Amino acid sequence: MLSLIGLLTIVVIVGLLISNKITPIVALVLVPIVAAFVAGFSFAEIGDFFNSGIESVMSVVIMFIFAILFFGIMQDVGLFDPLINKMIAVSRGNVIAVAVGTVLIAAVAQLDGSGASTFLITIPALLPLYKRLKMNPYLLLLLVGTSASIMNMLPWGGPLGRTAAVLGVDVTELWRPLIKVQVIGLVLLIGLAVLLAIREKRLIAKRGDFNEELYEEAQPLVKGAQDEASLKAASLRRPKLLWVNTLLAIAVIGILVWGIIPAGFAFMIGVSLALPLNYPNMKDQMDRIKDHAPNALLMAAIILAAGSFLGILNGTLMLDSIANDLVKILPAFVIPYLHIIIGFLGVPFDLLLSTDAYYFALFPIVEQVVTEFGVSSLSAAYAMIIGNIIGTFVSPFSPALWLALGLAGLEMGRHIRYSLPIMWGFSIVLLGISILIGVV
């Protein structure tokens, strides 16, 4: 009975998340409470489960809030501008250089963990170059999306935060083994960009029907985004403090990798130093916090709601019951490799499940099942993260992707057809390498 109630709970939550009719917070909070009542638990017991779940995710919540604030401020002061501008300048006029530059620019832009800001930086800056060279704009989306997805394995990216919340582990500890995967992934993506650029050079001569009308229709959106961003950015930039901000960012990331203090504390200190350093006026400091607070608080609220969800499902033993019954149903030879199978199918899962559904509904079941057969929780997590994360920006569940499509004047269906096979293949290769080097 517990298994049936638990599965029904997860199915309902996944359905609600896919429908986009209610926020993840509502689904993750209310549905498990109803399920716990149906299973016969009292309100007081559910409260205890809630407390347990919230305690397990609190460090992740703190880290997310201050990491998003810190990198938002670093973006505001123009820390990454010189590097991005230099890459754009160097890549002009050469198809291969433009493709490689796209990968590197997107990787730098994604350091703040926001897909929306990455697309706002890269699409307006690079789309005119792609137009001038008659390169396929869907290649731009493919390269930016894949590069941003690799960088999204950072601790302040959504997937690792969600996974850490499920496992109740420190998100920095979860990230460290993935650093080499990110480095390998970027190197492979640069190689892929070169190959795709060579193919693009061959296709440019044949593709004489470049859609001029589509490009012209996109220009008001592109120009509007550029003008608005330029006006706002000019007053926030602090070019005279570039080296000071660079040292501050390096120090914070260094402390994060070193692990001498909790990640949330490191970012809290970083924010506390960055604000008065760059914006001595208190009103300006509050404006910076208010500008980035929506993203920070939204992610924090979702993680807290997930803590409630997981606390109830764990406290009622629904996850244990599902795992035990699933082991009885699945063929014995499949179960120890279930996390790898799901990882292999991770990119297509992005077309079916939202990020929240994948990590808060599917991952807990897989983790419970494979750990019964001696697979470590971290190995299960890495397989599902690496297998799925590359498909983040090919999914219709990604709001940032819709923003990118609007800026570039492109279509979701054509983007999926163009990018999905390449991104899925790249994901499988990266997962295979992760197995060979012992991460999975």
Coordinates of C-alpha atoms in Angstrom, one line a residue:
M1 CA 0.0 0.0 0.0
L2 CA 2.8 2.4 0.9
S3 CA 4.4 1.7 -2.5
L4 CA 1.2 2.5 -4.4
I5 CA 0.6 5.7 -2.5
G6 CA 4.2 6.7 -3.0
L7 CA 4.2 6.0 -6.7
L8 CA 0.8 7.8 -7.1
T9 CA 2.3 10.8 -5.2
I10 CA 5.3 10.9 -7.5
V11 CA 3.2 10.5 -10.7
V12 CA 0.8 13.3 -9.6
I13 CA 3.7 15.6 -8.8
V14 CA 5.4 14.8 -12.1
G15 CA 2.1 15.4 -14.0
L16 CA 1.6 18.7 -12.2
L17 CA 5.1 19.8 -13.0
I18 CA 4.8 18.9 -16.6
S19 CA 1.4 20.6 -17.0
N20 CA 2.9 23.9 -15.9
K21 CA -0.4 24.8 -14.3
I22 CA 1.0 25.2 -10.8
T23 CA 4.4 26.1 -9.4
P24 CA 6.8 23.4 -8.3
I25 CA 6.5 24.7 -4.7
V26 CA 2.7 24.0 -4.6
A27 CA 3.1 20.5 -6.0
L28 CA 6.0 19.6 -3.8
V29 CA 4.3 20.8 -0.6
L30 CA 0.7 19.9 -0.9
V31 CA 0.6 16.5 -2.7
P32 CA 2.9 14.7 -0.2
I33 CA 0.9 16.0 2.7
V34 CA -2.3 14.6 1.3
A35 CA -0.5 11.3 0.6
A36 CA 0.8 11.1 4.2
F37 CA -2.8 11.6 5.5
V38 CA -4.1 8.9 3.2
A39 CA -1.3 6.6 4.4
G40 CA -2.6 7.1 8.0
F41 CA 0.0 9.5 9.5
S42 CA -1.0 12.2 11.8
F43 CA -0.4 15.9 11.4
A44 CA 2.1 15.9 14.2
E45 CA 4.1 13.1 12.5
I46 CA 4.0 14.9 9.2
G47 CA 5.4 18.0 11.0
D48 CA 8.3 15.9 12.3
F49 CA 9.0 14.6 8.7
F50 CA 8.9 18.2 7.5
N51 CA 11.5 19.3 10.1
S52 CA 13.8 16.5 9.2
G53 CA 13.5 17.3 5.5
I54 CA 14.1 21.0 5.9
E55 CA 17.2 20.4 8.1
S56 CA 18.7 18.2 5.4
V57 CA 18.5 21.0 2.7
M58 CA 19.2 24.2 4.8
S59 CA 22.9 24.4 3.9
V60 CA 22.1 24.1 0.2
V61 CA 19.5 26.8 0.5
I62 CA 22.0 29.2 2.2
M63 CA 24.6 28.5 -0.4
F64 CA 22.2 29.1 -3.3
I65 CA 21.0 32.4 -2.0
F66 CA 24.4 33.9 -1.5
A67 CA 26.1 32.3 -4.6
I68 CA 23.4 33.8 -6.9
L69 CA 23.8 37.2 -5.2
F70 CA 27.6 37.0 -5.4
F71 CA 27.9 36.1 -9.1
G72 CA 25.1 38.4 -10.0
I73 CA 27.1 41.3 -8.5
M74 CA 30.2 40.1 -10.3
Q75 CA 28.3 40.2 -13.5
D76 CA 27.0 43.7 -12.7
V77 CA 30.4 45.2 -12.1
G78 CA 31.7 43.8 -15.4
L79 CA 34.1 41.2 -14.1
F80 CA 33.6 39.0 -17.2
D81 CA 33.3 41.8 -19.8
P82 CA 37.0 42.0 -20.9
L83 CA 37.3 38.3 -21.5
I84 CA 34.0 38.1 -23.4
N85 CA 34.8 41.2 -25.5
K86 CA 38.3 39.9 -26.3
M87 CA 36.8 36.6 -27.4
I88 CA 34.3 38.3 -29.7
A89 CA 37.0 40.5 -31.2
V90 CA 39.3 37.6 -31.9
S91 CA 36.7 35.3 -33.4
R92 CA 35.4 37.8 -36.0
G93 CA 35.5 36.7 -39.6
N94 CA 36.3 33.0 -39.2
V95 CA 33.7 30.3 -39.0
I96 CA 35.8 28.0 -36.9
A97 CA 37.0 30.7 -34.5
V98 CA 33.4 32.0 -34.1
A99 CA 32.2 28.5 -33.2
V100 CA 35.0 27.9 -30.6
G101 CA 34.5 31.5 -29.3
T102 CA 30.8 30.8 -28.8
V103 CA 31.7 27.8 -26.5
L104 CA 34.1 29.8 -24.5
I105 CA 31.9 33.0 -24.2
A106 CA 28.9 30.9 -23.1
A107 CA 31.1 29.1 -20.5
V108 CA 32.2 32.4 -19.0
A109 CA 28.7 33.9 -19.1
Q110 CA 27.2 30.8 -17.3
L111 CA 29.5 31.3 -14.3
D112 CA 26.7 33.1 -12.5
G113 CA 24.5 30.0 -12.9
S114 CA 21.7 31.8 -14.8
G115 CA 20.8 30.4 -18.2
A116 CA 18.7 33.6 -18.9
S117 CA 21.7 35.9 -18.4
T118 CA 23.9 33.6 -20.5
F119 CA 21.5 33.9 -23.5
L120 CA 21.1 37.6 -23.0
I121 CA 24.9 38.0 -23.2
T122 CA 25.6 35.6 -26.0
I123 CA 22.7 35.8 -28.4
P124 CA 22.7 39.6 -29.0
A125 CA 26.5 39.7 -29.2
L126 CA 27.0 36.7 -31.5
L127 CA 23.9 36.6 -33.7
P128 CA 25.1 39.4 -36.0
L129 CA 28.4 37.5 -36.5
Y130 CA 26.5 34.3 -37.4
K131 CA 24.4 36.4 -39.8
R132 CA 27.4 38.1 -41.4
L133 CA 29.1 34.7 -42.0
K134 CA 25.8 33.1 -43.0
M135 CA 26.2 30.5 -40.3
N136 CA 23.1 28.6 -39.1
P137 CA 21.7 30.4 -36.0
Y138 CA 20.6 27.0 -34.6
L139 CA 24.3 26.1 -34.4
L140 CA 24.6 29.2 -32.1
L141 CA 21.9 27.9 -29.8
L142 CA 23.4 24.4 -29.8
L143 CA 26.9 25.5 -28.8
V144 CA 25.7 28.1 -26.2
G145 CA 23.2 25.6 -24.7
T146 CA 25.7 22.7 -24.5
S147 CA 28.5 24.9 -23.1
A148 CA 26.1 26.4 -20.5
S149 CA 24.9 22.9 -19.6
I150 CA 28.4 21.8 -18.8
M151 CA 29.0 24.8 -16.7
N152 CA 25.7 24.2 -15.0
M153 CA 27.4 21.4 -13.0
L154 CA 28.7 24.2 -10.7
P155 CA 27.5 24.0 -7.1
W156 CA 25.3 27.0 -7.5
G157 CA 23.7 25.5 -10.6
G158 CA 20.2 23.9 -10.2
P159 CA 20.9 20.2 -10.8
L160 CA 23.6 19.9 -8.1
G161 CA 21.6 21.8 -5.6
R162 CA 18.6 19.5 -6.2
T163 CA 20.8 16.4 -6.0
A164 CA 22.5 17.6 -2.8
A165 CA 19.0 18.2 -1.3
V166 CA 17.9 14.7 -2.1
L167 CA 21.0 13.1 -0.8
G168 CA 21.5 15.4 2.2
V169 CA 25.2 16.0 1.3
D170 CA 27.3 19.1 1.0
V171 CA 27.0 20.5 -2.5
T172 CA 30.6 21.4 -2.7
E173 CA 31.7 17.8 -1.9
L174 CA 29.3 16.7 -4.6
W175 CA 30.9 19.0 -7.1
R176 CA 34.6 18.3 -6.7
P177 CA 34.7 15.0 -8.6
L178 CA 32.7 16.7 -11.4
I179 CA 35.4 19.4 -12.0
K180 CA 37.4 17.0 -14.2
V181 CA 34.2 16.1 -16.0
Q182 CA 33.5 19.7 -16.7
V183 CA 37.1 20.3 -18.0
I184 CA 36.9 17.2 -20.2
G185 CA 33.4 18.2 -21.4
L186 CA 34.6 21.7 -22.4
V187 CA 37.6 20.3 -24.3
L188 CA 35.4 17.8 -26.1
L189 CA 32.9 20.6 -26.9
I190 CA 35.6 22.7 -28.4
G191 CA 36.5 19.8 -30.6
L192 CA 32.9 19.2 -31.5
A193 CA 32.6 23.0 -32.3
V194 CA 35.5 22.7 -34.7
L195 CA 33.9 19.7 -36.5
L196 CA 30.5 21.4 -36.7
A197 CA 32.2 24.6 -38.0
I198 CA 34.0 22.6 -40.7
R199 CA 30.6 21.1 -41.7
E200 CA 29.0 24.5 -41.6
K201 CA 31.6 26.0 -43.9
R202 CA 30.7 23.3 -46.5
L203 CA 27.0 23.9 -46.0
I204 CA 27.2 27.7 -46.3
A205 CA 27.8 27.6 -50.0
K206 CA 24.8 25.3 -50.5
R207 CA 22.6 27.3 -48.1
G208 CA 21.8 30.3 -50.2
D209 CA 18.3 30.5 -48.8
F210 CA 19.3 32.0 -45.4
N211 CA 16.1 33.4 -44.0
E212 CA 16.8 37.1 -44.2
E213 CA 13.2 37.9 -43.1
L214 CA 13.5 35.8 -40.0
Y215 CA 16.7 37.6 -39.1
E216 CA 15.2 41.0 -39.7
E217 CA 12.2 40.2 -37.5
A218 CA 14.5 39.2 -34.7
Q219 CA 16.5 42.5 -34.8
P220 CA 14.0 44.6 -32.7
L221 CA 14.3 42.0 -30.0
V222 CA 18.0 41.8 -30.3
K223 CA 18.5 45.6 -30.4
G224 CA 16.0 46.1 -27.5
A225 CA 17.9 43.6 -25.4
Q226 CA 21.2 45.2 -26.3
D227 CA 20.0 48.8 -25.6
E228 CA 18.3 48.0 -22.3
A229 CA 21.3 45.9 -21.1
S230 CA 23.7 48.6 -22.2
L231 CA 21.9 51.5 -20.4
K232 CA 21.5 49.5 -17.2
A233 CA 25.0 48.0 -17.3
A234 CA 26.8 51.4 -17.8
S235 CA 25.8 52.6 -14.4
L236 CA 26.7 49.4 -12.7
R237 CA 30.2 48.7 -14.2
R238 CA 33.3 49.2 -12.1
P239 CA 36.2 49.0 -14.5
K240 CA 38.6 50.7 -12.1
L241 CA 38.0 47.8 -9.6
L242 CA 38.4 45.0 -12.1
W243 CA 41.5 43.5 -10.5
V244 CA 40.2 43.8 -7.0
N245 CA 37.0 42.0 -8.1
T246 CA 39.0 39.4 -9.9
L247 CA 41.0 38.7 -6.8
L248 CA 37.8 38.5 -4.7
A249 CA 36.2 36.1 -7.1
I250 CA 39.3 33.9 -7.2
A251 CA 39.5 33.9 -3.4
V252 CA 35.9 32.9 -3.0
I253 CA 36.1 30.1 -5.6
G254 CA 39.5 29.0 -4.1
I255 CA 38.0 28.7 -0.6
L256 CA 35.1 26.8 -2.1
V257 CA 37.3 24.3 -3.7
W258 CA 39.6 24.1 -0.6
G259 CA 36.6 23.3 1.6
I260 CA 38.0 25.0 4.6
I261 CA 34.6 26.6 5.4
P262 CA 31.0 25.8 4.3
A263 CA 30.2 27.0 0.8
G264 CA 27.3 29.2 2.0
F265 CA 29.6 30.9 4.5
A266 CA 32.2 31.6 1.7
F267 CA 29.6 33.2 -0.6
M268 CA 28.1 35.1 2.4
I269 CA 31.5 36.7 3.0
G270 CA 32.0 37.3 -0.7
V271 CA 28.7 39.2 -1.0
S272 CA 29.4 41.2 2.2
L273 CA 32.8 42.3 0.7
A274 CA 31.6 42.9 -2.9
L275 CA 28.7 45.2 -2.0
P276 CA 30.5 48.0 -0.1
L277 CA 33.6 47.6 -2.3
N278 CA 31.7 48.3 -5.5
Y279 CA 28.7 50.3 -4.3
P280 CA 29.5 52.4 -1.2
N281 CA 26.0 53.9 -1.2
M282 CA 23.6 51.8 0.9
K283 CA 20.7 52.4 -1.6
D284 CA 22.9 51.0 -4.4
Q285 CA 23.7 48.0 -2.3
M286 CA 20.0 47.3 -1.6
D287 CA 19.2 47.8 -5.3
R288 CA 21.8 45.1 -6.3
I289 CA 20.3 42.7 -3.7
K290 CA 16.7 43.4 -4.9
D291 CA 17.7 42.9 -8.5
H292 CA 19.1 39.4 -7.9
A293 CA 16.9 38.4 -5.0
P294 CA 14.0 37.0 -7.2
N295 CA 16.3 34.3 -8.8
A296 CA 17.9 33.5 -5.4
L297 CA 14.7 33.3 -3.5
L298 CA 12.9 31.3 -6.1
M299 CA 15.6 28.6 -6.1
A300 CA 15.7 28.7 -2.3
A301 CA 11.9 28.2 -2.1
I302 CA 12.0 25.3 -4.5
I303 CA 14.8 23.6 -2.5
L304 CA 12.9 24.1 0.7
A305 CA 9.7 22.7 -0.8
A306 CA 11.7 19.7 -2.1
G307 CA 13.1 19.2 1.5
S308 CA 9.5 19.0 2.7
F309 CA 8.6 16.5 0.0
L310 CA 11.6 14.3 0.6
G311 CA 11.2 14.5 4.3
I312 CA 7.7 13.2 4.1
L313 CA 8.5 10.5 1.6
N314 CA 11.4 9.3 3.6
G315 CA 9.7 9.6 7.0
T316 CA 6.7 7.6 5.8
L317 CA 9.1 5.0 4.3
M318 CA 7.3 5.4 0.9
L319 CA 10.7 5.6 -0.9
D320 CA 12.0 2.5 0.9
S321 CA 8.8 0.6 0.0
I322 CA 8.9 1.6 -3.6
A323 CA 12.6 0.6 -3.9
N324 CA 11.9 -2.8 -2.3
D325 CA 9.0 -3.6 -4.5
L326 CA 10.7 -2.4 -7.6
V327 CA 13.6 -4.7 -6.9
K328 CA 11.2 -7.6 -6.9
I329 CA 9.7 -6.6 -10.3
L330 CA 12.8 -5.7 -12.3
P331 CA 15.1 -8.4 -13.8
A332 CA 18.0 -8.9 -11.4
F333 CA 20.7 -8.2 -14.0
V334 CA 19.2 -4.7 -14.8
I335 CA 19.0 -3.3 -11.3
P336 CA 22.7 -2.6 -10.5
Y337 CA 22.9 -0.6 -13.8
L338 CA 19.6 1.2 -13.6
H339 CA 21.3 4.6 -12.9
I340 CA 23.5 4.2 -16.0
I341 CA 20.5 3.2 -18.1
I342 CA 18.6 6.3 -16.9
G343 CA 21.7 8.4 -17.4
F344 CA 22.0 7.0 -21.0
L345 CA 18.4 8.2 -21.6
G346 CA 18.9 11.5 -19.7
V347 CA 18.7 13.9 -22.6
P348 CA 15.4 12.4 -24.0
F349 CA 14.0 12.5 -20.4
D350 CA 14.4 16.3 -20.6
L351 CA 11.7 16.3 -23.2
L352 CA 9.4 14.5 -20.9
L353 CA 10.2 15.7 -17.4
S354 CA 11.0 19.0 -15.9
T355 CA 14.3 19.4 -14.0
D356 CA 12.4 19.3 -10.7
A357 CA 10.5 16.1 -11.7
Y358 CA 13.8 14.4 -12.8
Y359 CA 15.7 15.1 -9.7
F360 CA 13.0 15.2 -7.0
A361 CA 10.8 12.4 -8.3
L362 CA 12.8 10.0 -10.5
F363 CA 16.3 10.2 -8.9
P364 CA 15.2 9.3 -5.4
I365 CA 13.6 6.0 -6.6
V366 CA 16.6 5.1 -8.7
E367 CA 19.0 5.9 -5.9
Q368 CA 17.0 3.8 -3.4
V369 CA 17.0 0.8 -5.8
V370 CA 20.6 0.7 -6.9
T371 CA 22.0 1.3 -3.4
E372 CA 20.4 -2.0 -2.4
F373 CA 22.9 -3.7 -4.8
G374 CA 26.0 -2.0 -3.5
V375 CA 26.0 1.0 -5.8
S376 CA 27.0 4.2 -4.0
S377 CA 24.5 7.1 -3.8
L378 CA 27.1 9.4 -5.4
S379 CA 27.7 7.1 -8.3
A380 CA 24.0 7.0 -9.0
A381 CA 23.8 10.8 -8.7
Y382 CA 26.7 11.4 -11.1
A383 CA 25.3 9.0 -13.7
M384 CA 22.0 10.8 -13.7
I385 CA 23.5 14.3 -13.6
I386 CA 26.0 13.8 -16.4
G387 CA 23.5 11.9 -18.5
N388 CA 20.7 14.5 -18.2
I389 CA 22.4 17.9 -17.7
I390 CA 23.5 18.3 -21.4
G391 CA 19.9 18.4 -22.4
T392 CA 18.9 21.3 -20.2
F393 CA 18.7 23.8 -23.0
V394 CA 17.0 21.6 -25.6
S395 CA 14.0 21.1 -23.3
P396 CA 10.7 22.9 -23.7
F397 CA 10.6 23.0 -19.9
S398 CA 13.5 25.5 -19.8
P399 CA 12.2 29.1 -19.6
A400 CA 15.7 30.4 -20.5
L401 CA 15.6 28.5 -23.8
W402 CA 12.3 30.2 -24.7
L403 CA 14.1 33.5 -24.1
A404 CA 16.9 32.5 -26.4
L405 CA 14.5 31.5 -29.1
G406 CA 12.8 34.8 -28.8
L407 CA 16.1 36.8 -29.0
A408 CA 17.2 34.8 -32.1
G409 CA 13.8 34.6 -33.8
L410 CA 14.0 30.8 -34.0
E411 CA 11.6 27.9 -33.4
M412 CA 11.5 25.3 -30.7
G413 CA 10.7 22.4 -33.0
R414 CA 13.5 23.1 -35.4
H415 CA 15.9 23.7 -32.5
I416 CA 15.0 20.2 -31.1
R417 CA 15.4 18.5 -34.4
Y418 CA 18.8 20.2 -35.1
S419 CA 20.3 19.9 -31.6
L420 CA 18.8 16.9 -29.9
P421 CA 20.8 14.1 -31.7
I422 CA 24.1 16.0 -31.3
M423 CA 23.5 16.8 -27.6
W424 CA 22.3 13.3 -26.8
G425 CA 25.4 11.8 -28.5
F426 CA 27.6 14.2 -26.7
S427 CA 25.9 13.3 -23.4
I428 CA 26.5 9.6 -24.0
V429 CA 30.2 10.1 -24.8
L430 CA 30.6 12.3 -21.6
L431 CA 28.9 9.6 -19.5
G432 CA 31.1 6.9 -21.0
I433 CA 34.2 8.9 -20.2
S434 CA 33.0 9.5 -16.7
I435 CA 32.6 5.7 -16.2
L436 CA 36.1 5.1 -17.6
I437 CA 37.7 7.7 -15.2
G438 CA 35.8 6.3 -12.2
V439 CA 33.4 9.2 -11.5
V440 CA 30.5 6.8 -12.1

